[in-house]
Coordinates of C-alpha atoms in Angstrom, one line a residue:
M1 CA -105.2 63.8 -10.2
Q2 CA -104.3 60.4 -8.8
T3 CA -106.5 57.2 -9.0
E4 CA -105.9 53.6 -8.2
L5 CA -104.8 53.0 -11.8
S6 CA -102.3 55.8 -11.9
T7 CA -100.9 54.6 -8.6
T8 CA -100.6 51.1 -10.0
L9 CA -98.6 52.4 -12.9
G10 CA -96.5 54.7 -10.9
V11 CA -97.6 58.1 -12.4
E12 CA -98.5 61.3 -10.7
H13 CA -101.5 62.2 -12.8
A14 CA -104.1 59.9 -14.3
V15 CA -103.7 61.5 -17.7
F16 CA -102.8 59.1 -20.5
G17 CA -101.6 60.8 -23.6
F18 CA -101.7 59.1 -27.0
T19 CA -99.5 60.6 -29.7
P20 CA -97.6 59.5 -32.8
F21 CA -94.6 61.6 -31.8
P22 CA -91.9 60.1 -29.5
A23 CA -90.9 63.6 -28.2
V24 CA -94.5 64.2 -27.1
A25 CA -94.9 60.8 -25.5
A26 CA -91.7 61.3 -23.5
A27 CA -92.7 64.8 -22.4
I28 CA -96.1 63.5 -21.2
S29 CA -94.4 61.0 -19.0
R30 CA -91.9 63.6 -17.7
A31 CA -94.8 65.9 -16.9
G32 CA -96.3 63.4 -14.6
G33 CA -98.7 61.7 -17.0
F34 CA -98.4 58.4 -19.0
G35 CA -97.2 58.8 -22.6
V36 CA -98.5 56.3 -25.2
L37 CA -96.7 56.1 -28.5
G38 CA -98.9 55.3 -31.5
A39 CA -97.2 52.6 -33.6
V40 CA -99.4 52.5 -36.7
R41 CA -97.1 54.7 -38.8
Y42 CA -94.1 52.4 -38.2
T43 CA -93.9 50.0 -41.2
A44 CA -90.3 49.2 -40.5
P45 CA -89.5 47.5 -37.2
D46 CA -86.1 49.2 -37.1
D47 CA -87.7 52.6 -37.1
L48 CA -89.9 51.7 -34.2
A49 CA -86.9 50.3 -32.3
R50 CA -85.0 53.5 -32.9
D51 CA -87.8 55.6 -31.5
L52 CA -88.4 53.4 -28.5
D53 CA -84.7 53.5 -27.7
W54 CA -85.0 57.3 -27.8
I55 CA -88.0 57.3 -25.5
D56 CA -86.1 55.0 -23.1
A57 CA -83.2 57.5 -23.0
H58 CA -85.5 60.5 -22.4
V59 CA -88.1 59.4 -19.8
G60 CA -85.7 58.9 -16.9
G61 CA -87.2 55.5 -16.1
L62 CA -90.7 56.8 -16.0
P63 CA -93.4 54.5 -17.4
Y64 CA -94.9 54.7 -20.9
G65 CA -96.9 52.6 -23.3
L66 CA -97.5 51.6 -26.9
D67 CA -100.7 51.7 -29.0
V68 CA -101.1 49.3 -32.0
V69 CA -103.9 48.6 -34.4
M70 CA -105.1 45.0 -34.8
P71 CA -108.6 45.3 -36.2
A72 CA -111.2 42.9 -34.9
A73 CA -113.1 43.3 -38.2
K74 CA -111.0 43.3 -41.4
V75 CA -110.7 42.1 -44.9
E76 CA -110.0 38.4 -44.3
G77 CA -107.0 36.8 -46.0
V78 CA -105.4 40.1 -47.1
R79 CA -101.6 39.8 -47.1
E80 CA -99.4 42.9 -47.4
A81 CA -98.0 41.6 -50.7
D82 CA -101.3 41.3 -52.5
A83 CA -103.6 43.9 -50.9
E84 CA -102.7 46.5 -53.6
A85 CA -104.1 44.3 -56.3
M86 CA -107.5 44.3 -54.7
I87 CA -108.0 48.0 -55.2
P88 CA -110.4 48.7 -58.1
A89 CA -109.1 50.8 -61.0
G90 CA -112.0 53.2 -60.7
H91 CA -111.0 54.1 -57.2
R92 CA -107.5 54.8 -58.3
Q93 CA -108.8 57.0 -61.1
F94 CA -111.0 58.9 -58.6
V95 CA -107.9 59.7 -56.5
Q96 CA -105.9 60.9 -59.5
D97 CA -108.8 63.1 -60.8
T98 CA -109.2 64.7 -57.4
L99 CA -105.5 65.5 -57.0
A100 CA -105.5 66.9 -60.6
K101 CA -108.4 69.1 -59.8
Y102 CA -106.4 70.8 -57.1
G103 CA -103.1 70.8 -59.0
V104 CA -101.3 68.5 -56.5
P105 CA -97.8 67.7 -57.9
E106 CA -96.3 64.2 -58.0
L107 CA -93.7 63.3 -55.4
P108 CA -90.1 63.8 -56.6
A109 CA -88.6 60.9 -58.4
G110 CA -87.3 58.3 -56.0
E111 CA -89.3 59.6 -53.1
A112 CA -91.7 57.1 -51.7
A113 CA -94.9 57.9 -50.0
G114 CA -94.1 58.7 -46.3
W115 CA -97.6 58.0 -45.1
R116 CA -98.4 54.3 -45.2
I117 CA -100.9 52.5 -43.1
T118 CA -99.9 48.9 -43.6
G119 CA -99.7 49.2 -39.8
W120 CA -103.5 48.6 -39.8
M121 CA -102.7 45.1 -40.9
E122 CA -102.3 42.5 -38.1
Q123 CA -99.1 40.9 -39.4
V124 CA -97.4 44.3 -39.3
A125 CA -98.7 45.0 -35.8
R126 CA -97.2 41.7 -34.7
R127 CA -93.8 42.7 -35.9
Q128 CA -94.2 45.9 -34.0
L129 CA -94.9 43.9 -30.9
D130 CA -91.8 41.8 -31.3
V131 CA -89.9 45.1 -31.0
A132 CA -92.0 46.6 -28.3
F133 CA -91.7 43.7 -25.9
G134 CA -88.0 44.2 -26.0
H135 CA -88.5 47.6 -24.3
P136 CA -89.9 48.4 -20.8
I137 CA -93.4 49.3 -21.9
A138 CA -95.9 49.2 -19.1
L139 CA -99.1 49.3 -21.2
L140 CA -100.1 47.9 -24.6
A141 CA -103.3 49.5 -26.1
N142 CA -105.2 48.3 -29.1
A143 CA -107.3 50.8 -31.0
L144 CA -109.8 48.6 -32.9
G145 CA -111.2 45.8 -30.8
S146 CA -109.5 43.4 -28.4
P147 CA -106.1 42.1 -29.3
P148 CA -105.9 38.4 -30.2
A149 CA -105.8 36.1 -27.2
D150 CA -102.1 35.1 -27.7
V151 CA -101.1 38.8 -27.7
V152 CA -103.0 39.4 -24.4
A153 CA -101.3 36.4 -22.9
R154 CA -97.9 37.4 -24.1
A155 CA -98.3 40.9 -22.6
H156 CA -99.4 39.5 -19.3
E157 CA -96.5 37.1 -19.2
Q158 CA -94.2 40.2 -19.4
G159 CA -96.1 42.1 -16.8
V160 CA -97.6 44.5 -19.3
L161 CA -101.2 45.7 -18.8
V162 CA -103.5 45.6 -21.9
A163 CA -105.9 48.3 -22.8
A164 CA -108.5 48.4 -25.6
L165 CA -110.7 51.2 -26.9
A166 CA -114.5 50.8 -26.8
G167 CA -117.3 52.9 -28.4
S168 CA -120.1 51.1 -26.7
A169 CA -120.9 49.1 -23.6
R170 CA -121.2 46.1 -25.8
H171 CA -117.6 46.5 -27.1
A172 CA -116.5 47.1 -23.5
R173 CA -118.1 43.8 -22.4
K174 CA -116.2 42.0 -25.1
H175 CA -112.9 43.5 -23.9
R176 CA -113.7 42.4 -20.3
D177 CA -114.4 38.8 -21.5
A178 CA -111.2 38.8 -23.5
G179 CA -109.1 39.5 -20.4
I180 CA -108.4 43.2 -21.1
D181 CA -107.1 45.1 -18.0
V182 CA -108.1 48.6 -18.9
V183 CA -111.0 49.8 -21.1
V184 CA -110.8 53.2 -22.8
A185 CA -114.4 54.5 -23.3
Q186 CA -113.9 56.6 -26.4
G187 CA -116.8 58.9 -27.1
Y188 CA -118.2 60.3 -30.4
E189 CA -116.3 63.6 -29.9
A190 CA -112.9 61.9 -30.2
G191 CA -110.4 62.2 -33.0
G192 CA -109.6 59.1 -35.1
H193 CA -111.7 56.0 -35.1
T194 CA -114.7 56.5 -32.9
G195 CA -118.3 55.4 -32.5
E196 CA -121.6 57.2 -32.2
I197 CA -122.1 57.6 -28.5
A198 CA -121.1 60.8 -26.7
S199 CA -118.6 60.7 -23.8
M200 CA -121.1 61.9 -21.2
V201 CA -123.3 59.0 -21.9
L202 CA -120.7 56.4 -22.8
T203 CA -118.3 56.7 -19.8
P204 CA -120.8 55.8 -17.0
E205 CA -122.3 53.0 -19.2
V206 CA -118.9 51.4 -19.7
V207 CA -117.9 51.9 -16.0
E208 CA -121.0 50.0 -14.9
E209 CA -120.6 47.3 -17.6
V210 CA -117.0 46.3 -16.8
H211 CA -116.8 47.0 -13.0
P212 CA -114.4 46.6 -11.3
L213 CA -112.0 47.0 -14.3
P214 CA -110.6 50.5 -14.6
V215 CA -112.0 52.7 -17.3
L216 CA -110.3 55.7 -19.0
A217 CA -112.6 58.4 -20.5
A218 CA -111.7 59.7 -24.0
G219 CA -113.3 62.1 -26.4
G220 CA -113.7 65.8 -26.1
I221 CA -111.4 66.2 -23.1
G222 CA -108.9 69.0 -23.1
S223 CA -109.3 70.9 -19.8
G224 CA -108.9 70.1 -16.1
Q225 CA -112.7 70.7 -15.7
Q226 CA -113.3 67.9 -18.1
V227 CA -110.9 65.6 -16.4
A228 CA -112.8 66.2 -13.1
A229 CA -116.1 65.5 -14.9
A230 CA -114.6 62.2 -16.3
L231 CA -113.5 61.1 -12.8
A232 CA -116.9 62.1 -11.4
L233 CA -118.5 59.7 -14.0
G234 CA -116.5 56.9 -12.6
A235 CA -113.4 56.8 -14.8
Q236 CA -110.0 56.2 -13.3
G237 CA -108.3 58.6 -15.7
V238 CA -108.5 60.2 -19.1
W239 CA -107.1 59.3 -22.5
L240 CA -106.1 62.4 -24.5
G241 CA -104.9 62.5 -28.1
S242 CA -105.9 65.6 -30.1
V243 CA -104.7 68.2 -27.6
W244 CA -101.1 67.2 -28.1
L245 CA -101.1 68.0 -31.9
T246 CA -100.5 71.7 -31.3
T247 CA -97.8 71.3 -28.6
T248 CA -94.4 72.6 -29.3
E249 CA -92.9 69.1 -29.1
A250 CA -95.2 67.8 -31.9
D251 CA -93.6 67.3 -35.2
L252 CA -96.3 67.8 -37.8
H253 CA -93.8 69.0 -40.5
S254 CA -96.5 71.4 -41.7
P255 CA -97.0 75.0 -40.7
A256 CA -100.1 75.1 -42.8
L257 CA -101.7 72.2 -41.0
T258 CA -100.8 73.7 -37.6
R259 CA -102.5 77.0 -38.7
K260 CA -105.6 75.1 -39.7
L261 CA -105.7 73.3 -36.4
L262 CA -105.3 76.5 -34.4
A263 CA -108.0 78.2 -36.4
A264 CA -110.5 75.4 -36.4
T265 CA -113.7 75.4 -34.3
S266 CA -115.4 72.4 -32.7
S267 CA -117.7 72.3 -35.7
D268 CA -114.9 71.9 -38.2
T269 CA -114.5 68.1 -37.9
V270 CA -116.3 65.2 -39.5
R271 CA -116.5 61.4 -39.1
S272 CA -115.4 60.0 -42.5
R273 CA -114.1 56.7 -43.9
A274 CA -111.8 58.6 -46.3
L275 CA -108.6 58.0 -44.4
T276 CA -108.7 54.3 -43.5
G277 CA -112.0 52.8 -44.5
K278 CA -113.5 53.0 -41.0
P279 CA -115.3 56.1 -39.6
A280 CA -112.6 58.4 -38.2
R281 CA -113.1 61.9 -36.9
Q282 CA -110.8 64.4 -38.7
L283 CA -110.7 67.9 -40.0
R284 CA -113.3 68.4 -42.6
T285 CA -111.6 69.3 -45.9
D286 CA -112.4 69.2 -49.6
W287 CA -110.7 65.8 -49.5
T288 CA -113.2 64.3 -47.0
D289 CA -116.1 66.0 -48.8
A290 CA -115.0 64.4 -52.1
W291 CA -115.0 60.9 -50.5
D292 CA -118.3 61.5 -48.7
D293 CA -120.0 62.7 -51.9
P294 CA -122.7 60.2 -52.8
D295 CA -121.7 60.6 -56.5
G296 CA -118.2 59.3 -55.8
P297 CA -117.1 55.7 -55.8
G298 CA -117.4 55.3 -52.0
T299 CA -114.6 54.2 -49.7
L300 CA -113.0 50.7 -49.5
P301 CA -112.8 48.5 -46.4
M302 CA -109.8 48.6 -44.1
P303 CA -106.9 48.3 -45.0
L304 CA -107.6 48.9 -48.7
Q305 CA -108.7 52.5 -48.3
G306 CA -105.5 53.4 -46.5
L307 CA -103.4 51.8 -49.1
L308 CA -105.3 53.5 -51.9
V309 CA -104.8 57.0 -50.5
A310 CA -101.3 56.7 -49.0
D311 CA -99.5 58.3 -51.9
A312 CA -102.2 61.0 -52.2
V313 CA -102.0 61.9 -48.6
S314 CA -98.2 62.1 -48.8
R315 CA -98.5 64.5 -51.8
I316 CA -101.1 66.7 -50.1
Q317 CA -98.9 66.9 -47.0
R318 CA -95.7 67.5 -48.8
Y319 CA -97.0 70.4 -50.8
E320 CA -99.3 71.6 -48.1
V321 CA -102.3 71.8 -50.4
E322 CA -104.6 73.6 -47.9
P323 CA -108.0 72.8 -49.2
L324 CA -107.2 69.1 -49.0
L325 CA -104.9 69.2 -46.0
G326 CA -106.2 67.5 -42.9
T327 CA -105.5 65.2 -40.0
P328 CA -107.4 63.1 -37.5
V329 CA -108.5 65.3 -34.6
G330 CA -111.4 65.5 -32.2
Q331 CA -114.0 68.2 -31.5
I332 CA -111.7 69.5 -28.7
V333 CA -109.8 71.2 -31.6
G334 CA -112.0 74.3 -30.9
R335 CA -110.0 74.8 -27.6
M336 CA -106.6 74.3 -29.3
S337 CA -106.1 78.0 -30.2
T338 CA -102.5 78.5 -29.2
E339 CA -99.2 76.5 -29.3
R340 CA -98.1 75.3 -25.9
S341 CA -95.6 72.9 -24.5
V342 CA -96.7 69.6 -23.0
R343 CA -95.7 71.0 -19.6
E344 CA -98.0 74.0 -20.1
V345 CA -100.8 71.7 -21.1
F346 CA -100.3 69.8 -17.8
D347 CA -100.2 73.0 -15.8
D348 CA -103.5 74.1 -17.3
L349 CA -105.0 70.6 -16.7
T350 CA -104.0 70.6 -13.0
R351 CA -105.2 74.2 -12.4
G352 CA -108.5 73.5 -14.0
F353 CA -108.9 70.3 -12.1
E354 CA -108.2 71.9 -8.8
G355 CA -110.6 74.7 -9.6
A356 CA -113.4 72.3 -10.5
V357 CA -112.9 70.2 -7.4
D358 CA -113.0 73.4 -5.2
R359 CA -116.2 74.5 -7.0
L360 CA -117.9 71.2 -6.4
N361 CA -116.8 71.2 -2.7
R362 CA -118.5 74.6 -2.4
V363 CA -121.7 73.3 -4.1
A364 CA -121.7 70.4 -1.7
G365 CA -121.3 72.7 1.3
R366 CA -117.8 71.7 2.0
S367 CA -115.0 74.2 2.6
G368 CA -112.9 75.1 -0.5
R369 CA -109.7 77.1 -0.9

């Protein structure tokens, strides 16, 4: 599964794997793909430095990348120190009432919320970049719009390619004009922040819009047949995220959440603003239903919504309150029915890809194996 982009980056397969887990990112690179570590959960630069050091020691010199969040649209003027004060009391009460309804205990005394998304704030992402550029990353990706011009320039000065996710051809055009090197066309089916256009429609639109820039297809991809389809639509690779959540290297710290993912069907996700303030596909739960209820207070803009629910999400996860327990995940969750290693996922991807190519060769009247 080689393309011009994968050859440029020195990887065997044009499979780019986004994950919040260092062990998964390293395993993806070792398996012949390109691991991309999500940085949003790292509020302390030292923690990110520690995990990037770990990846450096476990990829054997193979390339990997980093994904940050620098929202193009945000609450202007919000500083980390005063953002909490902007959250209305009514929203805080709604959170407490919802948690009380399900009997969710408080965190133990002295234990801080482990799930914080101040990483959605640009100043935090810039501190992450100060750390990242001290490591041999080969790609920097931004999840919400094009990174600021100075960040793009800084990456290019260090020989780092810059990627950005797009949910429409219009977004992709903005990325091209901003000097982005790789556009990730992320379809409606994808987990996390995503737009409203399905991958089958979006991928060729973006390919045509930004030609000759390389495009990665994302959203609803979890088999080799789907990889072949993405390349047939003009993509130079695929960007996979959800499929790694149930790998043996993933560190969800929640047997209950793993069970929910393995049991979920492709109909068990929803695009909701409940987690961050922007539409993000995730498991549908009583928590997302509560926030999407028109009788509720409604969600806040990013980054306020994430700050509002940080403590609640930590409590739900710590005590594994199953009706409320969820995670960002795409519609491909319906295929994630067994736990597998990253290597086993790659074995399935390559077998499925070869089978799809052989089948197309036969359809086209060419000899296949």
